[in-house]
Structure formats: C-alpha cells, structure tokens
Amino acid sequence: MTVLLETIGYSNWILHALVWLPVLGVAVVLGTEERKAKTVAFWCSVIVLGLSLGLWWAFDPTISGFQMESTATWIEAWGVNYSLGIDGISLFMVMLTTFSTSLAILGSFNYIRVRERAFYALMLLLEAGVVGVFVATDVFLFYVFFEITLIPMYFIVGVWGGERRIYAAIKFFLYTAFGSLLMLVGILYLFYQTKNILGFPSFAYGDFLGISLTEVEQLWLFAAFALAFSIKVPVFPLHTWLPDAHVEAPTPGSVILAAVLLKMGTYGFVRFLLPLFPLAAQHPVIVATMLMLGLIGIIYTALVAAVQPDAKKLVAYTSVAHMGFVVLGVFALNVNGLQGGLIVMISHGLSTGALFLLLGMLYERRHTRTIEEFGGIARVAPWFATAFVITALASIGVPGTSGFIGEFLALLGTFESHPVIAIFATLGVIFAAYYMLPMVQSVFFNELETPENREVKDLTGREITILAPLCALMIWIGWNPTPFLDRMELSVRAVIERVESAASTPQAFGETTGVYQPEEAD
Amino acid sequence: MQLDFTQPLDYWWALLPEIILCVFGMIVLIAGVTRSSLEEEDGDPSFSHGAHLGWLALVGVLLAGIANGWLYGVQEVGDTSMIAVDGFRLFANWIFLVAAALTILISFAYVHRQRLQAGEFYSLILLASAGMMFMGGARDLIVIFLGLEVMSIAVYALTAFNRHDRKSAEAGLKYFLLGAFSTGFFLYGIALVYGASGSTNITVIGSSVSEGLASPGLLSVAIALLVIGFGFKVSAVPFHMWTPDVYEGAPAPVTAFMSASVKAAGFVALLRVFLVAFDASYATWYPIMWWLAAITMVGANLMALVQSNVKRMLAYSSIAHGGYLLVAVTAANQSAAAGLLFYLLIYTLMNIGAFAVLIGVARHSEEHMRVEDYSGFGWSRPVLGVVLTIFLLSLAGFPGTGGFIGKIYLLQGAADAELWYLSVILVLTTLISYWYYLRVAWFMWMKDSEAQDQHDLVQAPLPMQLALLATVAFILYTGFFPGVTIDLVNDSVHGLGNISELVPGFME
C-alpha cells in the first residue's frame, strides 16, 4: 500500500485535494438537477473519503512535526502563505471529517426534502473548510478556514432546521464569531511581534513558535485564544449555544457539528494554546481554572442531560460532558492525558455522530424526539436497537469501546498530575451511565404500548451502510487503540516537551530558539 | 514627462482627469436639455433617451480614467505645488472614478422609472466626482476647500433631486444647512492654520509645524476646527446627525454615491492634511482621533442594530465603516494609510453593490425598503440573493471577501501603532455589525416570502447587472487574491510625506 501511494506521489497532493475537491464538488452539485444532487454530493464525499484513507498508510509515525508539507505564497506583502501540513494531532481529525461528512450526507437522504442542491453544496463547502482548519500550517490561513466554516453551518441550521432555527443559527454564529474575532487581534499581535523580531512579516505557525513572549503577553494572548476555542468546544459556562444549535439543526447538521466542528476548538487547544503560550498554559491559576471548568462541565451537564425529555437535547448535553474529558486530558499536560483527549475527540465524533444519526432515523419514523413517547422499539426493530445500544455504550465509555480508551487515558493523565480532580471526574463516567441508560431503556425496552411504536420499521440497507462502519470503528478502537496511539505519540510528545522545556528554563528557552528577547510591549 | 509647475500649462496636464470630467459634465448637461427626456413612457431603461446620457457620462469617466492612468508616467518636480501628482492622489482618483461609474450604472433604471432629468442627474455626478478628485489631489487647503464646495453643492442638488418625493427635498435641505454650517468650521480652521503657520500649502505647513515655527495654541484650535469640518463630511459620531435622514431621504443611487465616495473624498483629504501638514503635532490630534474612532464605531453599530429599514441600516453601517477608517487615521503610519486606501476602494464597491440590489428590490418607488421585504428573496431570485449575501458578508468583514482583507489591513495599521484597545473595539463592534448584516441574510434565506409573487417585480436591467458583476467579481478577487491590490496601495502611499518616521506606539 505504501509503495502504491508513493508511486502516485500521494503525499504531495493529498492535502490540497482534500481541501479543494469538496469545493469542486460544490460546483458540480450546483450544476446538477435538484433530484440528483444528493447522489452526486454523496459520491463526491466518498471520493474525498477514499482519498483520505490513504493517509493511514502514507503518514509516517516517526516524524514528530508536520509532514506532507507544501507552501505557496499567497499574500506576499503580509508574509501570508498557503501552506498545508499534517501531523499526528490533525491526522485523525482530517479522517474523522471526511468520514463523518460522507455518512452525514448519506444520512440526510430522507431528512432533507427541500432545496436539496443548496443543502448538499453547503455540506461540501463545510467539509472543505473543516479540513482546511486541520491542515493549515499558516495561522492566517487557519483563521480564514476557521471563520469560513461558520457560513455553511449558519445556513444549514437556519434554513433546514427546526422551529426555532433562526434563533439557534444566529446564536451559534454570534457566539463563535465573538471568540474568533478576539483571537484575530491576538493573531495580529503575534504577527506584529514576529515582524519586529524576525524582521520580515510572517504568519507561519513555525515562525510564531519561534518568538519568545513574556509571561504577561502570553497570559493575555492565551486568554484571547482560549476564549475563541472554549466557545467552540464548548467549555462550561460558554456552552449555552450548543443545545440550541444541536436541537434545531437538521440531522446531518448535528452530526457534523458534534463530530467535527466542536473538535476545531479542542484541536485549537492542542495546536495553539499549549505550544504557543507554554508559560501561560502551565500557569497554576490557568491550569486550575481549565481543569475545574472541565470537571464542572462533565458533572453539571451530565445532571442536566439526565432530566431532558427530548432525546436530541440529551445527546447535545452529553457533547459538553465529553468535551470536558478532553479539556481535562489536555490540561493534565502529560502525554497520557493529551493522547486520551485526542482519542476522546475521535470517539465522541463517532459515537455522538452515530447517536444523532440514529435519533434522526427515529424521528423520520415517528416524527417526535420526546423520550416518553417511545417504548419497546427493540421488539419491532431489533437491529436498530442493537446499533443504538452499541453506540450508547461507546458514548458512556464502557470497556471494549472507543469511549473507554479515551476517557481512561484522559483520567489517567489527570490522575498523574491532579489526583483529586481525576477522582471527581471519574464520577462523570458513572453519570454518563445515569443519563444514557434510562434513555435507552425507555425508548427501546419497556412496554410496547402505543400503536405508532408498533409500526416502527427496522433499519434499511442504506441505514445499515451508515451505522455499520461507525459501530465497527467504535469497537475496533476499543479493542485495538495502538495503531491510533502510535500515530499520535510523537506529535503529542513534542507538544508536551515544548511546554515542559518552557517551564524549566523560561529564560534559556528564548535563547535556544535563537531569537532576541523583545522589550515589554505596551 | 516632467511637470515642474513653473508654467501654468503644467497645471492643465496635472489636472487632466478633473478637466475631462468637468467637460463631460457640461456636455451631458447640454445634451440633456436639447431633448426632453420625458417623451418615452416605457421601454428598456438601458437604452432609452435618458440612458444615452448615462452612457455618454460613462465615456467621460472612462476617458478620465485613461488620463489618470497616463499620469502615472508623469514626474513632478518638488512637493509644494498646489496639486500633487503622487500615487496617493492617483489611487484616490481610481476610487472616485469607480464610484462614479458604478453609480451611473445603477442609476439607469431609477432615473428612468422616477422620470428624473437624466442630463442634470448624470452631469451632477460627474461634477461632484471632479470636486472629490480636487480634494484628493490638493496640496493646498484652499484647493481642498474648492473641491469640497464643488462636491458638496453638486451632492446637495443630487440629494434633493427627486422632486416628486417630499423626503428627498427634506433631506436636501437638511444636508445643505448642516453641510454649509460644517464648511464654516472648516474654513475658519483654514484661516487659523494660515494664521499659525503663514501658509495654506500643506507641505509648507508641515515643515513649519515640525520646525516649531507655528504657534501651538492657534494650531490646536485650528486642528480642532478642521476635525469638526472633516467630521461632518465623513459623518463621524457625534457629527453624524444629518447622515441617517439624508441617506434615507435621498434617491437610492445618490445615497450609494454619497455613502461611498463623499466619505472617501473626506477621508483622503483628511489623511493628507493630518499626516503631512500636522505630522509633527500628532500628540495633539491623536487623542481626538482615538475617541472619535471609538465613539463612531460603538455608536453607529449600536444604532444600526435597531433599524428595520434596510436603507437606513446601510446609512448607519456607513457611519460605522467611517469609524473603522478613523482607526487608520489614528494609527497614522504606512500600513494604516495603505489600509485606508484599500478599505475605501473595497467599501465603495461593496456598498454601491449592496445599494444596487436595494434599488432593485425597491422596485418602482422607495417603498420596499423594510427588512421584511427581503423575506424569501434569496430563493426566488437566487443570483441576486447570492450577490447581496456576498456584499453583506464583505461589509461584515468575512473571510473570502475583500472586506475581510480590508479590515485586516486596518487592524495591521492599528497593530503597528500598538493601538490594541482600539483594535479590540474594532473587532467587538464588528461583532455587533454581524447581527444587522446577517439579519438581512436570514430574512432572505430563512423566511418564506410574504406573498407568492412578492419578488416578481424586482428589476435588474443590463447596466445594473454589469455593475453587480464587476463589484462582486472584484470583491471576491481581492478576498482571495489581494496581493496585487495590496502592492498597489502600498506603493501609492509612498509619496505621502514622511509618515514612516512617526513614532509608533504613542501610548494607549
């Protein structure tokens, strides 16, 4: 496989293809007939998915930095480059994106009945934007992709969403934009310092890493970046946009939102917060704050989720809880924690994506999402129930599923650095069972009372095609996480080492990178 | 070719674009009175009698553009002539010419259906543009004043042009009274500058101020008066009171023209006066500009939030954009000046573009201006809907559009001067602006039409299509490939005094 990929020069063009093929797909979809749009869009996304699978083999786990890099000048006067690259942190995010987009598109065939062309075009545009976020190695480019993803999502929620769709769409938009605009000022500050220190303008991620900042500067910049990413994640108490957006969004919108858009926030934590501002990232107050927010997120949202009458809202809240584990893992500031966080990100993408798809399928059959109205579905739709139970277990984090590996590692990492918080966070796993299992029970088991529930049909071939790979992956990662962990390890280690080296010798750190210590600004 | 301005003839060459515009303004005027433009009741607005005058005016703009391009090959000797022949002026001229051409293109349908006097209408646009070009090129306060008056008087007339509409007359009167009042401040400011420095020439004032020859007390008062005068023209808060009413009352194409190029002319002249003449007294005017920028951004964006009339919303939005541009004036450095030119160009395009769609939606009268009139507009007229969405996103400063690059440029200028608080205010007020721009977008795409045939009468004749195509193409082009334009504006500000020597980071 590796040889085959080499002969076609795979690593030279793949990242560009992953960004631009969906854009091409947008044009193709807009050019087709309304009723064929979904098929065309699906095959576009499958081609992208197929191409992205090659990354699994082409990726070299012995390199810690970016690989498959390529750079072209974009805006010369500002030192902005169109440069792409991938490392162990972004690898799985990219694959998760292409994977969930295909499944989300396939899962929306029956759900989206109006304005199909526009819908599928926006889905592909969203895919391009999200892949771009994960592979951009120029901060300006990253920001452009980060912001561009807002537009398709805004329209997906606002046009095809539920009753309160406009409210949810605008809330989503303004919340996220608020954070990213402040981050923009932070980026420009970094740019300004880079220009002064290096003597030439540059937005390159590598150059931003090369300048040394004082602790005060780092704290301010950390705040600006952390706010942007925390809103995106979302970290408690900035999560209030999420339940609205999830509930109002059409199924494929929820899937993409949960599976990949939230990951842009946690990815930002790992990619920017820790390496760029190592002194701030391990400032005791900041670590304590972030860990506490993660912990509160896990426990509070678990309790809130438990009382939701609406199944979709319940799942939406579980997202916040899962992301809490990621925050814990990241701010444990050790290899285990960070790897655990990344696995939780993947696992959450798979399980929550699958849950939203399943709920969408249930909604198509029964036109309700209220938990109480269901009951005994397992008797009439056993395969449906099987898929749902596997997914729910993965979401809870039962051993043998991907959720377990991620949460275990994240908790292990947290325990190494902050045992007390880890002990409390472990309760969160129990809480997950507390909200998820009753829901599964009352929807699928209990008595089959209402006549509508007797009519529920089992999974169709198309739906099995969607759910089978998701369930298989959840179990595969659960039993055999090593190939995933191996590919992440060096990149994760590099991030942790960078943070630790800044801690031990803050002064020497500036000297080793060979740059001049800037004067205090402002 | 070299111009040393010792002979009067050299001024003729230096002023070629302005002269061409004035000549064409008169030709169009005369051509307009020879035949009645009211004889054709119906017919295609693109090629009726009034339209011929419009095309004629466009030829004038094109010729002026060619002359402006030719001036790039001309060298001037010294920098104390009354008219500058530098990149700054020539780039500003592009903005004015583009704005004039686009305004004429989007006016065809409007002039036709409102039965306006086409000859006078187009000729006033040309004359106003010539006035703006004088302001952009002037190196003497008196010439700036002349340009200001030529422009203002033409625009007063344009504002009140629609005689069938009371609001238009009211707007014209209001604009005239307040405009005349502000001109008084401006003129008094010039007089005091002359008193303080002994000259009206910007370069001479600049050197006398930097050598400390000018009386500082008198100069401070003069600067304050000039700020008020310019503040009115660029409608900075708190001198913006006239703007919403005038913008709402004026004929829609005129509003587009005013909000784009009158503002541009004000800013171009403001930048040259403050950066060249008052360079050395930066400490005096820096705090004034800082507060003016902050108040304008915050105030205008907050007021725009509550507007339900799209035309009025765009009026407040244009004040807000003035606030962003004032940040560049406050920063007063190379990248800020370049950013200001870049932003003015993009702003002109996106604003006129948005107004063009608004004129189409407004149909036969000025009635369909509520945001509800846009319900379901996107789905019934997808092309116009997408185009308007792009303009709105660009006005909001979203990536992929020229508006984003422009805003980054302004922020870079602010960063180079270490104006971090002002940058934060800029981005937070941008966030506010998302709300009102997106509101139009959500009515367009997320609500259903109020009636089945609501958007059947929306008009977009050929000239307007041309204008929309050009503006959208350029906004996307600069959004994705801004390099060429950035290099051009960067070169354009080189001749503008010695601004790079300014002390950056003048305290916050």
JSON list of C-alpha atoms in Angstrom, two decimals, chain A residues 268-332:
[
{"chain": "A", "resi": 268, "resn": "GLY", "atom": "CA", "xyz": [-7.04, 24.67, 18.77]},
{"chain": "A", "resi": 269, "resn": "PHE", "atom": "CA", "xyz": [-6.18, 23.93, 22.39]},
{"chain": "A", "resi": 270, "resn": "VAL", "atom": "CA", "xyz": [-3.60, 21.37, 21.38]},
{"chain": "A", "resi": 271, "resn": "ARG", "atom": "CA", "xyz": [-2.28, 23.14, 18.32]},
{"chain": "A", "resi": 272, "resn": "PHE", "atom": "CA", "xyz": [-2.13, 26.72, 19.56]},
{"chain": "A", "resi": 273, "resn": "LEU", "atom": "CA", "xyz": [-2.71, 27.18, 23.27]},
{"chain": "A", "resi": 274, "resn": "LEU", "atom": "CA", "xyz": [-0.13, 24.75, 24.57]},
{"chain": "A", "resi": 275, "resn": "PRO", "atom": "CA", "xyz": [2.74, 25.24, 22.11]},
{"chain": "A", "resi": 276, "resn": "LEU", "atom": "CA", "xyz": [2.40, 28.98, 21.53]},
{"chain": "A", "resi": 277, "resn": "PHE", "atom": "CA", "xyz": [1.86, 30.02, 25.13]},
{"chain": "A", "resi": 278, "resn": "PRO", "atom": "CA", "xyz": [3.58, 27.36, 27.22]},
{"chain": "A", "resi": 279, "resn": "LEU", "atom": "CA", "xyz": [4.19, 29.66, 30.17]},
{"chain": "A", "resi": 280, "resn": "ALA", "atom": "CA", "xyz": [0.55, 30.63, 30.35]},
{"chain": "A", "resi": 281, "resn": "ALA", "atom": "CA", "xyz": [-0.65, 27.10, 29.71]},
{"chain": "A", "resi": 282, "resn": "GLN", "atom": "CA", "xyz": [1.02, 25.85, 32.86]},
{"chain": "A", "resi": 283, "resn": "HIS", "atom": "CA", "xyz": [0.36, 28.86, 34.99]},
{"chain": "A", "resi": 284, "resn": "PRO", "atom": "CA", "xyz": [-1.18, 27.30, 38.10]},
{"chain": "A", "resi": 285, "resn": "VAL", "atom": "CA", "xyz": [-4.23, 29.56, 38.04]},
{"chain": "A", "resi": 286, "resn": "ILE", "atom": "CA", "xyz": [-4.96, 28.78, 34.42]},
{"chain": "A", "resi": 287, "resn": "VAL", "atom": "CA", "xyz": [-4.46, 25.05, 34.81]},
{"chain": "A", "resi": 288, "resn": "ALA", "atom": "CA", "xyz": [-6.70, 25.03, 37.86]},
{"chain": "A", "resi": 289, "resn": "THR", "atom": "CA", "xyz": [-9.36, 27.08, 36.09]},
{"chain": "A", "resi": 290, "resn": "MET", "atom": "CA", "xyz": [-9.41, 24.97, 32.98]},
{"chain": "A", "resi": 291, "resn": "LEU", "atom": "CA", "xyz": [-9.46, 21.71, 34.92]},
{"chain": "A", "resi": 292, "resn": "MET", "atom": "CA", "xyz": [-12.27, 22.95, 37.14]},
{"chain": "A", "resi": 293, "resn": "LEU", "atom": "CA", "xyz": [-14.28, 24.11, 34.14]},
{"chain": "A", "resi": 294, "resn": "GLY", "atom": "CA", "xyz": [-13.73, 20.73, 32.51]},
{"chain": "A", "resi": 295, "resn": "LEU", "atom": "CA", "xyz": [-14.82, 18.98, 35.66]},
{"chain": "A", "resi": 296, "resn": "ILE", "atom": "CA", "xyz": [-17.89, 21.14, 36.13]},
{"chain": "A", "resi": 297, "resn": "GLY", "atom": "CA", "xyz": [-18.74, 20.59, 32.50]},
{"chain": "A", "resi": 298, "resn": "ILE", "atom": "CA", "xyz": [-18.62, 16.84, 32.98]},
{"chain": "A", "resi": 299, "resn": "ILE", "atom": "CA", "xyz": [-20.75, 16.71, 36.09]},
{"chain": "A", "resi": 300, "resn": "TYR", "atom": "CA", "xyz": [-23.12, 19.61, 35.55]},
{"chain": "A", "resi": 301, "resn": "THR", "atom": "CA", "xyz": [-24.07, 18.73, 32.00]},
{"chain": "A", "resi": 302, "resn": "ALA", "atom": "CA", "xyz": [-24.46, 15.09, 32.97]},
{"chain": "A", "resi": 303, "resn": "LEU", "atom": "CA", "xyz": [-27.04, 16.15, 35.54]},
{"chain": "A", "resi": 304, "resn": "VAL", "atom": "CA", "xyz": [-28.75, 18.45, 33.09]},
{"chain": "A", "resi": 305, "resn": "ALA", "atom": "CA", "xyz": [-28.77, 15.77, 30.42]},
{"chain": "A", "resi": 306, "resn": "ALA", "atom": "CA", "xyz": [-30.43, 13.33, 32.78]},
{"chain": "A", "resi": 307, "resn": "VAL", "atom": "CA", "xyz": [-33.60, 15.41, 33.04]},
{"chain": "A", "resi": 308, "resn": "GLN", "atom": "CA", "xyz": [-34.08, 16.24, 29.36]},
{"chain": "A", "resi": 309, "resn": "PRO", "atom": "CA", "xyz": [-37.35, 15.00, 27.92]},
{"chain": "A", "resi": 310, "resn": "ASP", "atom": "CA", "xyz": [-36.02, 15.49, 24.38]},
{"chain": "A", "resi": 311, "resn": "ALA", "atom": "CA", "xyz": [-33.59, 12.76, 23.32]},
{"chain": "A", "resi": 312, "resn": "LYS", "atom": "CA", "xyz": [-31.74, 15.04, 20.93]},
{"chain": "A", "resi": 313, "resn": "LYS", "atom": "CA", "xyz": [-31.20, 17.64, 23.62]},
{"chain": "A", "resi": 314, "resn": "LEU", "atom": "CA", "xyz": [-29.95, 14.94, 25.95]},
{"chain": "A", "resi": 315, "resn": "VAL", "atom": "CA", "xyz": [-27.33, 13.89, 23.42]},
{"chain": "A", "resi": 316, "resn": "ALA", "atom": "CA", "xyz": [-26.43, 17.54, 22.85]},
{"chain": "A", "resi": 317, "resn": "TYR", "atom": "CA", "xyz": [-25.63, 17.95, 26.53]},
{"chain": "A", "resi": 318, "resn": "THR", "atom": "CA", "xyz": [-23.55, 14.79, 26.55]},
{"chain": "A", "resi": 319, "resn": "SER", "atom": "CA", "xyz": [-21.32, 16.52, 24.00]},
{"chain": "A", "resi": 320, "resn": "VAL", "atom": "CA", "xyz": [-20.41, 19.12, 26.57]},
{"chain": "A", "resi": 321, "resn": "ALA", "atom": "CA", "xyz": [-19.64, 16.40, 29.09]},
{"chain": "A", "resi": 322, "resn": "HIS", "atom": "CA", "xyz": [-17.41, 14.53, 26.67]},
{"chain": "A", "resi": 323, "resn": "MET", "atom": "CA", "xyz": [-15.59, 17.67, 25.78]},
{"chain": "A", "resi": 324, "resn": "GLY", "atom": "CA", "xyz": [-14.98, 18.14, 29.47]},
{"chain": "A", "resi": 325, "resn": "PHE", "atom": "CA", "xyz": [-12.89, 14.99, 29.39]},
{"chain": "A", "resi": 326, "resn": "VAL", "atom": "CA", "xyz": [-10.91, 16.42, 26.51]},
{"chain": "A", "resi": 327, "resn": "VAL", "atom": "CA", "xyz": [-10.24, 19.60, 28.46]},
{"chain": "A", "resi": 328, "resn": "LEU", "atom": "CA", "xyz": [-9.08, 17.54, 31.45]},
{"chain": "A", "resi": 329, "resn": "GLY", "atom": "CA", "xyz": [-6.82, 15.46, 29.26]},
{"chain": "A", "resi": 330, "resn": "VAL", "atom": "CA", "xyz": [-5.28, 18.45, 27.54]},
{"chain": "A", "resi": 331, "resn": "PHE", "atom": "CA", "xyz": [-4.62, 20.42, 30.71]},
{"chain": "A", "resi": 332, "resn": "ALA", "atom": "CA", "xyz": [-3.24, 17.41, 32.52]}
]
